[in-house]
């Protein structure tokens, strides 16, 4: 495919703005945004102010009908509840897909999207950015073939948006574990292998009287991995005055790897950590390079992988609702294999 890669956006909110900035930084010789679609025309036109000559749409069906011939790839940057037929229409049109995480709230819809992607023979990428960042990618390279006994992750922070924000509604976001801490869940899978069973407990004490907030304010999920390792994830979304934390610990016998903004190992001589950070390309640069070349190698998380990670937190929501452990379908044999695992 000749450069530049011609890109359309479905959803032009905050995360789309981030990707638009990254694509602009690549330069017009590599990537050109040709269409912007959002149910809010005002929001779409606002995004178009920084994109020369992009067509504006408020209906992705119309965008595909009128502009598909001028598009090479589509970014789907909508909230979890807003996924419908966009991925399947793009795949049927032969347009490569970048889908923001989490890919769905409905696992069956995810399977249908995956089938369409495979049938269309297109490239797909999911926005799990930790895979492209130095500490996490280095940890994967150094640890993924070691015997892990336990892996733990915490994400403690505040609540996004105002009281009208969709993120605060469980039926729209799926909760912090599904919409936000999914980054840590994906990194766990990438480093330590598939998760086969979860048991989750949720709390709603601190924010129970907060207007329009039905997501749990505290969540804990215990994990069992296919390897036999165990682990947990905890998250909190009520720390409005600071004091947050985000990171992961991987325990391997008498060695601990701590992953966050940096990668550290105790004892220091147990694993040789590179002194200098390699220059890895961004998730957007990798996707554009893959589409331009027709080679998916730069993509570190395709749709199948993204669906596996979403399945873990969807299983956690079921576990919290039933009070019982829940098997993760794609942690065993419920999802086709991926070359990225």
XYZ file of C-alpha atoms in Angstrom:
341
model
C 0.000 0.000 0.000
C 1.367 3.393 -0.942
C 1.820 6.008 1.766
C 0.140 7.819 3.324
C -2.290 5.513 5.090
C -5.773 7.086 4.876
C -7.533 6.886 8.227
C -11.101 7.424 9.462
C -12.245 7.825 13.060
C -15.473 6.589 14.606
C -15.712 8.486 17.880
C -13.867 11.781 18.328
C -13.765 12.167 22.118
C -10.772 12.392 24.438
C -8.919 9.196 23.520
C -9.461 9.882 19.816
C -7.818 13.264 20.336
C -4.745 11.519 21.720
C -4.492 9.238 18.687
C -5.083 12.148 16.314
C -2.130 13.908 17.899
C 0.083 10.840 17.531
C -0.903 10.386 13.889
C -0.282 14.061 13.145
C 3.191 13.725 14.654
C 3.992 10.933 12.182
C 3.656 13.446 9.366
C 1.327 13.648 6.341
C 3.642 11.457 4.288
C 2.848 8.493 6.584
C -0.718 9.024 7.813
C -3.608 11.241 6.729
C -6.959 11.465 8.530
C -9.651 11.676 5.857
C -12.907 11.222 7.825
C -14.210 11.924 11.326
C -17.474 10.452 12.598
C -19.221 11.113 15.897
C -22.855 11.156 17.008
C -22.112 14.703 18.160
C -21.570 16.861 15.079
C -20.124 19.585 17.276
C -17.513 17.197 18.664
C -16.642 15.868 15.204
C -16.269 19.360 13.756
C -14.139 20.405 16.707
C -11.785 17.508 15.993
C -11.781 18.452 12.306
C -10.364 21.886 13.119
C -6.954 20.277 13.529
C -7.293 17.937 10.528
C -7.052 19.438 7.047
C -9.707 18.352 4.536
C -11.267 15.598 6.682
C -14.922 14.877 5.931
C -17.300 15.000 8.905
C -20.074 12.456 9.530
C -22.554 11.771 12.329
C -23.461 8.253 11.151
C -20.785 5.637 10.479
C -23.111 3.795 8.082
C -23.197 6.853 5.866
C -19.421 7.221 6.216
C -18.872 3.683 4.970
C -21.403 4.138 2.140
C -19.917 7.404 0.909
C -16.243 7.280 1.765
C -15.055 3.669 2.152
C -13.211 3.795 -1.174
C -11.074 6.633 0.202
C -10.223 4.906 3.515
C -7.524 2.341 4.318
C -8.008 1.977 8.079
C -10.545 2.867 10.767
C -9.992 3.841 14.394
C -12.973 2.845 16.587
C -12.729 5.063 19.680
C -16.146 4.719 21.328
C -17.148 3.916 24.949
C -17.615 0.222 25.776
C -21.418 0.374 25.556
C -21.371 2.060 22.119
C -19.836 -0.789 20.129
C -22.302 -2.097 17.553
C -21.683 -2.991 13.897
C -18.799 -0.628 13.076
C -16.085 -3.275 13.329
C -18.018 -5.743 11.187
C -18.789 -3.138 8.520
C -15.151 -2.075 8.373
C -13.984 -5.672 8.069
C -16.516 -6.399 5.318
C -15.184 -3.380 3.418
C -11.597 -4.626 3.785
C -10.584 -1.730 6.040
C -7.973 -2.383 8.721
C -9.045 -1.755 12.319
C -7.644 -0.056 15.381
C -10.082 -0.577 18.288
C -9.741 1.135 21.646
C -9.877 -0.977 24.783
C -11.949 -2.609 26.114
C -13.219 -3.961 22.809
C -16.750 -4.848 24.014
C -19.162 -5.101 26.933
C -20.812 -8.138 25.286
C -18.515 -11.135 24.752
C -20.724 -12.600 22.025
C -20.458 -9.350 20.059
C -16.695 -9.622 20.416
C -16.753 -13.122 18.942
C -18.867 -11.886 16.018
C -16.452 -9.004 15.439
C -13.491 -11.384 15.538
C -15.142 -13.697 13.003
C -15.731 -10.731 10.674
C -12.108 -9.592 11.045
C -10.802 -13.051 10.218
C -13.187 -13.401 7.267
C -12.184 -9.965 5.953
C -8.501 -10.813 6.152
C -7.713 -7.415 7.633
C -5.140 -6.314 10.198
C -6.391 -5.363 13.659
C -4.856 -3.614 16.641
C -6.250 -2.920 20.115
C -5.175 0.034 22.260
C -3.265 -1.757 25.007
C -0.445 0.751 25.174
C 1.573 -0.876 27.975
C 2.807 -3.462 25.470
C 4.580 -0.660 23.600
C 6.219 0.986 26.636
C 9.787 0.262 27.679
C 9.362 -1.125 31.229
C 6.549 -3.465 30.239
C 8.025 -4.643 26.953
C 11.372 -5.266 28.616
C 9.609 -7.180 31.405
C 7.842 -9.332 28.811
C 11.140 -10.069 27.061
C 12.892 -10.989 30.308
C 10.118 -12.762 32.223
C 7.599 -14.448 29.926
C 9.448 -17.788 29.847
C 10.291 -17.869 33.575
C 8.392 -19.821 36.226
C 6.050 -17.293 37.833
C 4.465 -18.181 41.181
C 2.347 -15.070 41.689
C 1.583 -11.824 39.848
C -0.135 -8.842 41.470
C -1.383 -5.510 40.158
C -2.907 -2.395 41.710
C -4.501 0.656 40.134
C -5.659 3.220 42.659
C -6.865 6.611 41.477
C -9.778 8.998 41.089
C -13.037 9.054 39.134
C -12.942 10.359 35.547
C -15.329 13.044 34.334
C -18.236 14.877 35.903
C -21.491 13.389 37.225
C -22.893 13.027 33.690
C -19.922 11.015 32.429
C -20.732 7.553 31.028
C -17.701 6.096 32.829
C -19.537 6.301 36.167
C -22.406 4.063 35.007
C -21.732 0.324 35.336
C -23.996 -0.598 32.420
C -22.044 1.756 30.132
C -18.406 1.375 31.162
C -18.383 -2.050 32.779
C -16.664 -0.499 35.794
C -13.083 0.540 36.493
C -11.755 -3.022 36.294
C -13.152 -3.462 32.783
C -12.619 0.016 31.348
C -9.389 1.166 32.995
C -7.563 -1.597 34.859
C -7.923 -3.726 31.737
C -4.462 -2.339 30.863
C -2.970 -4.186 33.835
C -4.995 -7.326 33.105
C -3.701 -7.368 29.544
C -0.115 -6.901 30.732
C -0.552 -9.780 33.188
C -1.650 -12.081 30.386
C 1.137 -10.899 28.106
C 3.812 -11.569 30.721
C 2.497 -14.587 32.647
C 0.153 -16.364 30.207
C -3.566 -17.044 30.047
C -5.928 -16.494 32.965
C -8.371 -19.387 33.357
C -10.463 -18.508 36.420
C -11.367 -15.416 38.426
C -13.146 -14.663 41.690
C -14.119 -11.055 42.339
C -15.495 -8.973 45.213
C -16.696 -5.396 44.672
C -17.394 -2.613 47.136
C -19.631 0.456 46.823
C -19.233 2.195 50.171
C -17.327 5.430 49.685
C -19.265 6.551 46.618
C -22.654 5.006 47.357
C -24.313 8.423 47.651
C -22.485 10.004 44.700
C -24.852 11.230 41.985
C -25.051 9.001 38.895
C -22.285 6.672 40.064
C -23.177 2.999 39.916
C -19.698 1.592 39.271
C -18.074 -0.082 42.283
C -15.606 2.209 44.035
C -13.380 -0.705 45.106
C -12.715 -3.975 43.306
C -10.533 -6.992 44.059
C -10.112 -9.939 41.704
C -8.163 -13.123 42.415
C -6.780 -15.019 39.428
C -5.694 -18.478 38.422
C -3.379 -18.838 35.427
C -3.120 -21.778 33.033
C 0.469 -22.241 34.221
C -0.679 -22.823 37.801
C 0.387 -19.374 38.974
C -2.025 -17.271 41.005
C -2.499 -13.535 41.355
C -4.741 -10.636 42.181
C -5.805 -7.248 40.841
C -7.116 -4.407 42.999
C -8.454 -1.035 41.964
C -10.018 2.008 43.614
C -11.540 5.068 41.916
C -12.185 7.394 44.895
C -8.753 8.955 45.505
C -9.586 12.493 44.446
C -6.887 14.095 46.625
C -3.869 12.174 45.381
C -2.118 9.169 46.852
C -2.781 6.937 43.851
C -0.661 4.051 42.685
C -0.316 1.881 39.626
C 2.026 -1.025 39.090
C 2.623 -4.740 39.006
C 4.791 -7.228 40.875
C 5.874 -10.570 39.426
C 7.145 -13.143 41.933
C 9.444 -15.923 40.692
C 10.796 -18.047 43.523
C 13.056 -15.715 45.495
C 13.049 -13.007 42.790
C 10.621 -10.080 42.515
C 10.169 -7.887 39.430
C 8.419 -4.562 40.027
C 6.956 -2.958 36.896
C 5.597 0.575 36.616
C 7.280 3.675 35.277
C 10.483 1.648 35.556
C 11.417 -2.028 35.804
C 13.354 -3.058 38.907
C 14.382 -6.499 40.125
C 15.208 -7.779 43.616
C 17.845 -9.069 44.160
C 19.381 -6.713 41.614
C 21.694 -9.374 40.175
C 18.945 -11.990 39.715
C 18.008 -10.780 36.212
C 20.077 -8.497 34.007
C 17.912 -5.427 33.228
C 19.210 -3.226 30.364
C 20.693 0.018 31.668
C 19.290 2.080 28.797
C 15.715 2.092 27.504
C 15.379 0.900 23.898
C 13.643 3.249 21.461
C 10.305 1.506 20.860
C 7.767 2.978 18.435
C 4.344 4.119 19.632
C 1.207 2.026 19.231
C -0.030 4.366 16.478
C 3.263 4.320 14.600
C 3.284 0.525 14.766
C -0.264 0.286 13.395
C 0.411 2.691 10.537
C 3.614 0.842 9.622
C 1.758 -2.482 9.659
C -1.032 -1.199 7.405
C 1.410 0.512 5.055
C 3.525 -2.617 4.634
C 0.729 -5.188 4.844
C 2.770 -6.986 7.532
C 1.144 -7.279 10.957
C 4.422 -7.924 12.808
C 4.630 -4.438 14.425
C 1.210 -4.972 16.084
C 1.613 -6.381 19.607
C -2.090 -6.826 20.422
C -4.612 -7.819 17.760
C -8.384 -8.111 18.199
C -8.225 -11.737 19.369
C -5.780 -10.737 22.095
C -7.887 -7.717 23.020
C -10.973 -9.896 23.359
C -9.085 -12.300 25.621
C -8.234 -9.450 27.980
C -11.808 -8.099 27.947
C -13.105 -11.591 28.731
C -11.203 -11.604 32.031
C -12.912 -8.501 33.444
C -16.290 -9.555 32.035
C -15.862 -12.822 33.934
C -14.975 -10.798 37.042
C -18.227 -8.832 36.745
C -20.127 -12.118 36.564
C -18.238 -13.477 39.564
C -18.981 -10.384 41.660
C -22.676 -10.630 40.750
C -22.962 -14.349 41.573
C -20.481 -14.608 44.428
C -18.788 -17.552 42.719
C -15.564 -18.216 40.806
C -16.019 -17.957 37.029
C -14.026 -19.654 34.286
C -12.618 -17.373 31.587
C -13.730 -18.869 28.248
C -10.808 -17.716 26.155
C -8.333 -18.608 28.866
C -8.928 -22.217 27.915
C -10.263 -23.146 24.479
C -13.062 -20.703 23.734
C -11.174 -18.466 21.342
C -8.962 -19.174 18.323
C -5.228 -18.998 18.883
C -3.173 -15.856 18.366
C 0.354 -15.590 17.022
C 0.958 -12.813 19.546
C 0.763 -14.965 22.682
